Coordinates of C-alpha atoms in Angstrom, one line a residue:
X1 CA -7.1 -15.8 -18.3
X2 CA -5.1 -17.0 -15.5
X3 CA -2.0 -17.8 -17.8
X4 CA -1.5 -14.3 -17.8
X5 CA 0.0 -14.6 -14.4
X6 CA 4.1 -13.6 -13.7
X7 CA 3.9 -17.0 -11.7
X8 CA 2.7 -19.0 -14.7
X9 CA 6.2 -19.0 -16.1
X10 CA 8.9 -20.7 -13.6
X11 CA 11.7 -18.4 -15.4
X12 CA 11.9 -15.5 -18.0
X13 CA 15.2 -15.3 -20.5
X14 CA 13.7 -11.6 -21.4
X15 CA 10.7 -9.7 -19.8
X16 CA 7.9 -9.5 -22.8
X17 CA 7.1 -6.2 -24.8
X18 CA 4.2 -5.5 -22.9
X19 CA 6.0 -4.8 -19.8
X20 CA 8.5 -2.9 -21.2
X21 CA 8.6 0.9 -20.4
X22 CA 9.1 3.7 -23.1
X23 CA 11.9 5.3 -22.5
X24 CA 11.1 8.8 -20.6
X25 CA 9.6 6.1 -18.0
X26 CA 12.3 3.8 -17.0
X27 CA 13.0 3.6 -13.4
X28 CA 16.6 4.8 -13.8
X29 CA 18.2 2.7 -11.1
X30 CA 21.5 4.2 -11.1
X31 CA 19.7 8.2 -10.0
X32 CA 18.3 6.3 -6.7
X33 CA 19.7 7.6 -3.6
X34 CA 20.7 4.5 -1.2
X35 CA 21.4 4.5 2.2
X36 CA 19.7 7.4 2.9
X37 CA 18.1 8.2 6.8
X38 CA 14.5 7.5 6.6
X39 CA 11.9 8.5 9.4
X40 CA 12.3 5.2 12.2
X41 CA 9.7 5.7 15.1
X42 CA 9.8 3.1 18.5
X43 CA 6.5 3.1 19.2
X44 CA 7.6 1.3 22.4
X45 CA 10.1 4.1 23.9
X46 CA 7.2 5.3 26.5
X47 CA 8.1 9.1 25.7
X48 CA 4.7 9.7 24.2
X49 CA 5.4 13.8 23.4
X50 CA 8.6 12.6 21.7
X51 CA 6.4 10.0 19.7
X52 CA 3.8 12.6 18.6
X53 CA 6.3 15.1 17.7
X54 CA 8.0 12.4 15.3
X55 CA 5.0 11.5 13.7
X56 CA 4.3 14.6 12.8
X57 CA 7.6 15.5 11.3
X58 CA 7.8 12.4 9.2
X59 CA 4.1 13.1 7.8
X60 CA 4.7 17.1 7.3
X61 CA 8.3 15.9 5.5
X62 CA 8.0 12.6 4.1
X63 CA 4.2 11.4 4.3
X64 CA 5.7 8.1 5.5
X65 CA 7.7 6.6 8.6
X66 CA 8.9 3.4 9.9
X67 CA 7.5 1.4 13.1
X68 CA 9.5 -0.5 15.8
X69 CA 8.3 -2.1 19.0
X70 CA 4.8 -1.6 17.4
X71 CA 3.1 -4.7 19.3
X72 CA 2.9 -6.8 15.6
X73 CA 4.2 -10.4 17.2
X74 CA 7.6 -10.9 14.9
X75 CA 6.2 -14.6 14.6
X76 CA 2.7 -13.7 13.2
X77 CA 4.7 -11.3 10.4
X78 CA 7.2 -14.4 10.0
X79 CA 4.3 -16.7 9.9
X80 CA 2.8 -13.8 7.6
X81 CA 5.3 -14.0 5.1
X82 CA 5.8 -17.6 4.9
X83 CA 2.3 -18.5 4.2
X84 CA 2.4 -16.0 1.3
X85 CA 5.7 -17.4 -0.2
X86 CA 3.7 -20.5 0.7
X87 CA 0.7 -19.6 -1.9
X88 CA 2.5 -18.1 -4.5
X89 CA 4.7 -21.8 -5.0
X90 CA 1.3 -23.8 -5.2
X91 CA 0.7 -25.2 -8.8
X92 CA -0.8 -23.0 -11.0
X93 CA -3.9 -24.6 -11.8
X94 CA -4.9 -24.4 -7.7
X95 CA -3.7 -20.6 -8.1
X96 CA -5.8 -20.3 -10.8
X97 CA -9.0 -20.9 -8.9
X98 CA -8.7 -17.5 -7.5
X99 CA -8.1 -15.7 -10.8
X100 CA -9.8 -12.6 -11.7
X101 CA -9.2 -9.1 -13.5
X102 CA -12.2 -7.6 -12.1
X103 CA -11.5 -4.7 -9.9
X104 CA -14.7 -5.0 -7.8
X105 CA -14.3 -8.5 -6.9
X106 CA -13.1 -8.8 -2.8
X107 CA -10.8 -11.6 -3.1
X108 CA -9.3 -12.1 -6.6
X109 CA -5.3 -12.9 -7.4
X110 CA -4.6 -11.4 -10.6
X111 CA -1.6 -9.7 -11.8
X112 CA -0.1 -5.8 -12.8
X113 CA -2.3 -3.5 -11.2
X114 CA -5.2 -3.3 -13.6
X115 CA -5.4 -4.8 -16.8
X116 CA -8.3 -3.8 -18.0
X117 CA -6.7 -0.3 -18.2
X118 CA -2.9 -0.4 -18.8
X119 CA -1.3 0.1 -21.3
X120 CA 2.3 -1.8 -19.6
X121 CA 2.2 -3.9 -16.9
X122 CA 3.8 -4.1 -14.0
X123 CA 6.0 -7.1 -13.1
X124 CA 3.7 -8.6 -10.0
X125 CA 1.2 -10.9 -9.0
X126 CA -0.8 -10.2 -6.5
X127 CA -3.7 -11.5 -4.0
X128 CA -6.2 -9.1 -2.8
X129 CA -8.5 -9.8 0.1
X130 CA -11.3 -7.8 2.4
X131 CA -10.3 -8.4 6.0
X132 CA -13.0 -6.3 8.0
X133 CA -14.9 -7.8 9.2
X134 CA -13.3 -10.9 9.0
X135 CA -16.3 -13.3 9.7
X136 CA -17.8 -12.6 6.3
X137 CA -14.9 -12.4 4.7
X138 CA -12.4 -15.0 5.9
X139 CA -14.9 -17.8 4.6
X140 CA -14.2 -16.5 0.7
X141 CA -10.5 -16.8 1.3
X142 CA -7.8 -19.6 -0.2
X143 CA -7.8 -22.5 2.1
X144 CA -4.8 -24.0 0.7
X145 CA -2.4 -23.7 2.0
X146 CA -4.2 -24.9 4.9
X147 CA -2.6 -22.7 7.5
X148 CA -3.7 -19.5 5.0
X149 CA -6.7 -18.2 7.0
X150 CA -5.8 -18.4 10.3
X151 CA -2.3 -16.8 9.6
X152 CA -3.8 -14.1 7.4
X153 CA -6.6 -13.4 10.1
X154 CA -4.5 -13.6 12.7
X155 CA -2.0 -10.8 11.4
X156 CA -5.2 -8.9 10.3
X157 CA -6.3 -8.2 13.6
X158 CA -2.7 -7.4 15.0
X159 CA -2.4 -4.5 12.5
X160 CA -5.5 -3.3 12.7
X161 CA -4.5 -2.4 15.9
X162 CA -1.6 -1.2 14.6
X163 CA -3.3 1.0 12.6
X164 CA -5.8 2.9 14.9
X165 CA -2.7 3.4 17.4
X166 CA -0.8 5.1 14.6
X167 CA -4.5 6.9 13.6
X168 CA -4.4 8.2 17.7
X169 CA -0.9 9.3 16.7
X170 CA -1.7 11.5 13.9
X171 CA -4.9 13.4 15.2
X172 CA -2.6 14.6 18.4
X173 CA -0.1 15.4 16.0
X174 CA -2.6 18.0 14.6
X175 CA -3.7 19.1 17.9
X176 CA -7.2 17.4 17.3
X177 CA -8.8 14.9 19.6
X178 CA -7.3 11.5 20.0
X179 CA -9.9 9.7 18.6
X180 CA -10.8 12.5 15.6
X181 CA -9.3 10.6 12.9
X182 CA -10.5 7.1 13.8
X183 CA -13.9 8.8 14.6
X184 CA -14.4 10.9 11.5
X185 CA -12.9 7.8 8.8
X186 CA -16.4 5.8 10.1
X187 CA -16.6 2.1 10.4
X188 CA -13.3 1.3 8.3
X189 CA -13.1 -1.2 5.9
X190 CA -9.6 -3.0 5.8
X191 CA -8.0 -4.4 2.6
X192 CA -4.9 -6.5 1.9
X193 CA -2.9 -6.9 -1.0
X194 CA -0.1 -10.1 -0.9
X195 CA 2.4 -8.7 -3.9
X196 CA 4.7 -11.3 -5.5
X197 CA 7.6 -9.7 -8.0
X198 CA 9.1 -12.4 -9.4
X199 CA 13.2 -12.5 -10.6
X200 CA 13.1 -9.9 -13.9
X201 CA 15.9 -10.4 -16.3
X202 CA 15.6 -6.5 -17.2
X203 CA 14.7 -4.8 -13.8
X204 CA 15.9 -1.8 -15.6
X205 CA 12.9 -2.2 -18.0
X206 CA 9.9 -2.2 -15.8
X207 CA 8.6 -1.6 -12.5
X208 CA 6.8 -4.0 -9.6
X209 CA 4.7 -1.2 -9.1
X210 CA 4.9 2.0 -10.6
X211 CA 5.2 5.6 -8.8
X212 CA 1.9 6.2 -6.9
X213 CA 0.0 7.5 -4.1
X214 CA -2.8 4.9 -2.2
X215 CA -6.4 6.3 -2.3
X216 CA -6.6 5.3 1.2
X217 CA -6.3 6.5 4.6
X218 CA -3.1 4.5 6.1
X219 CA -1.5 1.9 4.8
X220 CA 1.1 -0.4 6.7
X221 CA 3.3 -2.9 4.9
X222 CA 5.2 -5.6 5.7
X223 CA 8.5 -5.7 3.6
X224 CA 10.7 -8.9 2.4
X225 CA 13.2 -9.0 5.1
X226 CA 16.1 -9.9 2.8
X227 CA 15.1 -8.2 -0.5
X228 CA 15.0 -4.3 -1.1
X229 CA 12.3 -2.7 -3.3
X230 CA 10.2 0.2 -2.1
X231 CA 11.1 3.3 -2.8
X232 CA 9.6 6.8 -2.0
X233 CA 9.8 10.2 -3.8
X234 CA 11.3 12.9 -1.9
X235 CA 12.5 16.3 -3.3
X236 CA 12.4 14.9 -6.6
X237 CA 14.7 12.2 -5.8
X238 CA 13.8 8.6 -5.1
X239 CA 15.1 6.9 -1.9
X240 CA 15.4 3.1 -1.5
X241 CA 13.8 2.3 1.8
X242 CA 16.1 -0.8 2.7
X243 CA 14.0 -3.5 5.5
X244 CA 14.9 -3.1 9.0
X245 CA 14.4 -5.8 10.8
X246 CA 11.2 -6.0 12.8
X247 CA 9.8 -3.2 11.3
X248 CA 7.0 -2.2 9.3
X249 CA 6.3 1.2 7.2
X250 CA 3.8 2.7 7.4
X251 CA 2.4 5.8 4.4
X252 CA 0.3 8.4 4.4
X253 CA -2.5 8.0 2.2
X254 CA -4.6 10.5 0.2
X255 CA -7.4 10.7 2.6
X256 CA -5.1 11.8 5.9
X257 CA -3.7 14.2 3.3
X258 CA -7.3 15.8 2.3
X259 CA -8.4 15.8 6.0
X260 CA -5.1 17.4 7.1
X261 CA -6.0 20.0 4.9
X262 CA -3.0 19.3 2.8
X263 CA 0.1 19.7 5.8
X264 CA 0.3 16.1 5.5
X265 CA 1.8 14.7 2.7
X266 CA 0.7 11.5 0.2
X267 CA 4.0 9.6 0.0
X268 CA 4.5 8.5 -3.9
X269 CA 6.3 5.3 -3.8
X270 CA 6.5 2.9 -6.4
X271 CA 8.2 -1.3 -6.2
X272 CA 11.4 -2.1 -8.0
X273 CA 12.6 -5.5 -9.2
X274 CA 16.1 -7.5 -9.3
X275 CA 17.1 -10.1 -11.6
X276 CA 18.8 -12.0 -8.5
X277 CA 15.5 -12.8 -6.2
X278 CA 12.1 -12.8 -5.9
X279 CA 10.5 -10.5 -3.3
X280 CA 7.4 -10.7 -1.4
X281 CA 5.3 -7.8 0.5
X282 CA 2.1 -7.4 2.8
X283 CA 0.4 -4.3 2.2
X284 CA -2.6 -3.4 4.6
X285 CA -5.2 -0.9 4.0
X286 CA -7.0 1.5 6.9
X287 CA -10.2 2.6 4.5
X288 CA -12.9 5.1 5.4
X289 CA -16.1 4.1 5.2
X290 CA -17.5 4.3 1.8
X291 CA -20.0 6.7 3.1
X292 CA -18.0 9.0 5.0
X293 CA -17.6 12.7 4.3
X294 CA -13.9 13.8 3.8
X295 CA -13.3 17.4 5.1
X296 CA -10.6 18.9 6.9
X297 CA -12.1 19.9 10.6
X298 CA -12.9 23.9 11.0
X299 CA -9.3 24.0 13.1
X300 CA -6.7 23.5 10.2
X301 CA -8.5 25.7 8.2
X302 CA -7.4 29.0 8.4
X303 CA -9.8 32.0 8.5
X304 CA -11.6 33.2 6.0
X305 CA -10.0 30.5 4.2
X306 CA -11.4 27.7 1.9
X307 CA -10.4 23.8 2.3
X308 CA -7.4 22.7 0.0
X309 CA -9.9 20.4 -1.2
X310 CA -13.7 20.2 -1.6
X311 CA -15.8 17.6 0.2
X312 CA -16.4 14.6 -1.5
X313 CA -17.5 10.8 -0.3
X314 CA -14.6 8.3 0.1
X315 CA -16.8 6.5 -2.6
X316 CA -16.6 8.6 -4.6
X317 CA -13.1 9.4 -4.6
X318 CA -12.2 5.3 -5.0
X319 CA -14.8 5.1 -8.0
X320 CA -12.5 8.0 -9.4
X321 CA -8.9 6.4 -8.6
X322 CA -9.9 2.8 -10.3
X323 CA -11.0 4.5 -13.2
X324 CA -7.8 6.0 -14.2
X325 CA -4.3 4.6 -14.7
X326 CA -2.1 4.2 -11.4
X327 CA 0.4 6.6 -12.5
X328 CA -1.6 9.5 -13.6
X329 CA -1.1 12.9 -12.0
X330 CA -2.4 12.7 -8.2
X331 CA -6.1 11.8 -7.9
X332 CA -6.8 14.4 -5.2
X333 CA -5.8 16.9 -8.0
X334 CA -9.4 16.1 -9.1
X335 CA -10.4 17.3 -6.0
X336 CA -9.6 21.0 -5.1
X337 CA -11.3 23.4 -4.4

């Protein structure tokens, strides 16, 4: 079913019915606040107390924050980039290979979000790949274009990095151990997702992605450089988060959100498209373990009190987030106490 790919078609005169929002859903492009200051941390300013306090503010406030001087090699996110672009133009029966609609699968392009479920689609094609560890999954990955794996892997390990930096960050935010977060989420499993959003005649119409929260623990993208499209909900108002150059954003996900016992927030954010350009984006995923245990430690729970949410496995809680549709009410909902 690989024809059902965005990418199949090298133009659209009018986006088809089925991606065509109902009315009460429309992503009203004209109510978007632009321009706006988001959170913008430099990771490489050596004033560490400063650093802390910021991250904290931008999780308590926004549940998401920008990253500069954040030790990701501006030519491994260049070469990043171009090697996706890179993919996405291949012929379509070599993308095709890869095609899948089946959720579980560890490296599958397919399209939307999931199929198998919606009831619109979203405007995007996307690859998904496992990245940890990277010698049992790099083998499974496209080799054309033949640069593909040792770009991918290259930029894998980089953010990893990245990511348990910005983990240290968050636990002395909270006053916990350096290493609590990064201890407690076990042996993290890291996921990527390459998202293509082709031109849309009707960007008006449809989304890229629709408004939601990630089931995960951190996530760190790597925006289009020239092309705008995430936006994140704040005080009932969406905000275009415009690329800065050299930087990467990085969101709060659901599970720093449960074991902050709720004073960190889940940034909802959702993709926009434009009938001018196509964009491209690099999402990485920091996952817990499947395993591991999410609860809030004894210290940011107050006395007496009970957790925000009840324990649960972070298997369980993914089981529950792919069986619903991506914009249903908050998963963690599910899961209070």
């Amino acid at each position: 079913m690989a024809g059902q790919l965005l990418s199949a078609v090298s133009d659209y005169a009018s986006i088809p019915e089925s991606y065509v929002r109902p009315e009460s859903q429309r992503p009203r492009l004209n109510e978007v606040i632009r321009g706006a200051n988001v959170p913008t941390i430099d990771l490489g300013s050596g004033d560490e107390p400063q650093i802390i306090a910021q991250v904290a503010d931008a999780c308590r406030s926004f549940g998401f924050f920008q990253v500069v001087n954040h030790g990701v090699p501006l030519e491994s996110m260049q070469k990043m980039m171009a090697v996706a672009s890179e993919f996405f133009r291949l012929p379509h029966e070599e993308k095709a290979k890869h095609y899948s609609d089946d959720p579980a699968k560890k490296m599958r392009l397919s399209t939307s979000f999931n199929i198998r479920k919606e009831t619109v689609r979203n405007w995007r094609d996307y690859l998904r790949l496992h990245c940890y560890p990277l010698e049992e999954f790099v083998p499974g990955w496209p080799s054309n274009p033949a640069s593909f794996r040792d770009v991918v892997s290259t930029y894998c390990r980089e953010v990893r990095r990245l990511g348990f930096r910005i983990l240290r960050a968050i636990s002395l935010s909270l006053e916990l151990e350096e290493g609590y977060m990064a201890k407690v989420l076990g042996e993290q499993e890291q996921h990527m997702a390459v998202n293509y959003y082709p031109k849309c005649p009707e960007p008006e119409l449809t989304y890229g992605l629709q408004a939601h929260t990630d089931p995960n623990a951190l996530t760190i993208l790597l925006q289009d450089p020239n092309v705008a499209g995430l936006q994140v909900l704040k005080d009932g108002k969406w905000i275009a988060v415009n690329p800065q150059p050299d930087a990467l954003v990085i969101n709060i996900g659901d599970q720093l959100q449960a074991l902050s016992n709720g004073r960190y927030r889940s940034v909802w954010h959702r993709a926009v498209v434009n009938s001018d350009r196509e964009r491209i984006s690099v999402a990485s995923f920091l996952c817990p373990c499947n395993s591991v245990v999410i609860n809030p430690p004894e210290k940011l729970v107050g006395d007496g009190d009970r957790p925000v949410y009840r324990t649960y496995t972070y298997e369980e809680y993914y089981k529950k987030f792919w069986s619903r549709n991506l914009d249903d009410d908050h998963c963690l909902e599910l899961f209070e106490s």
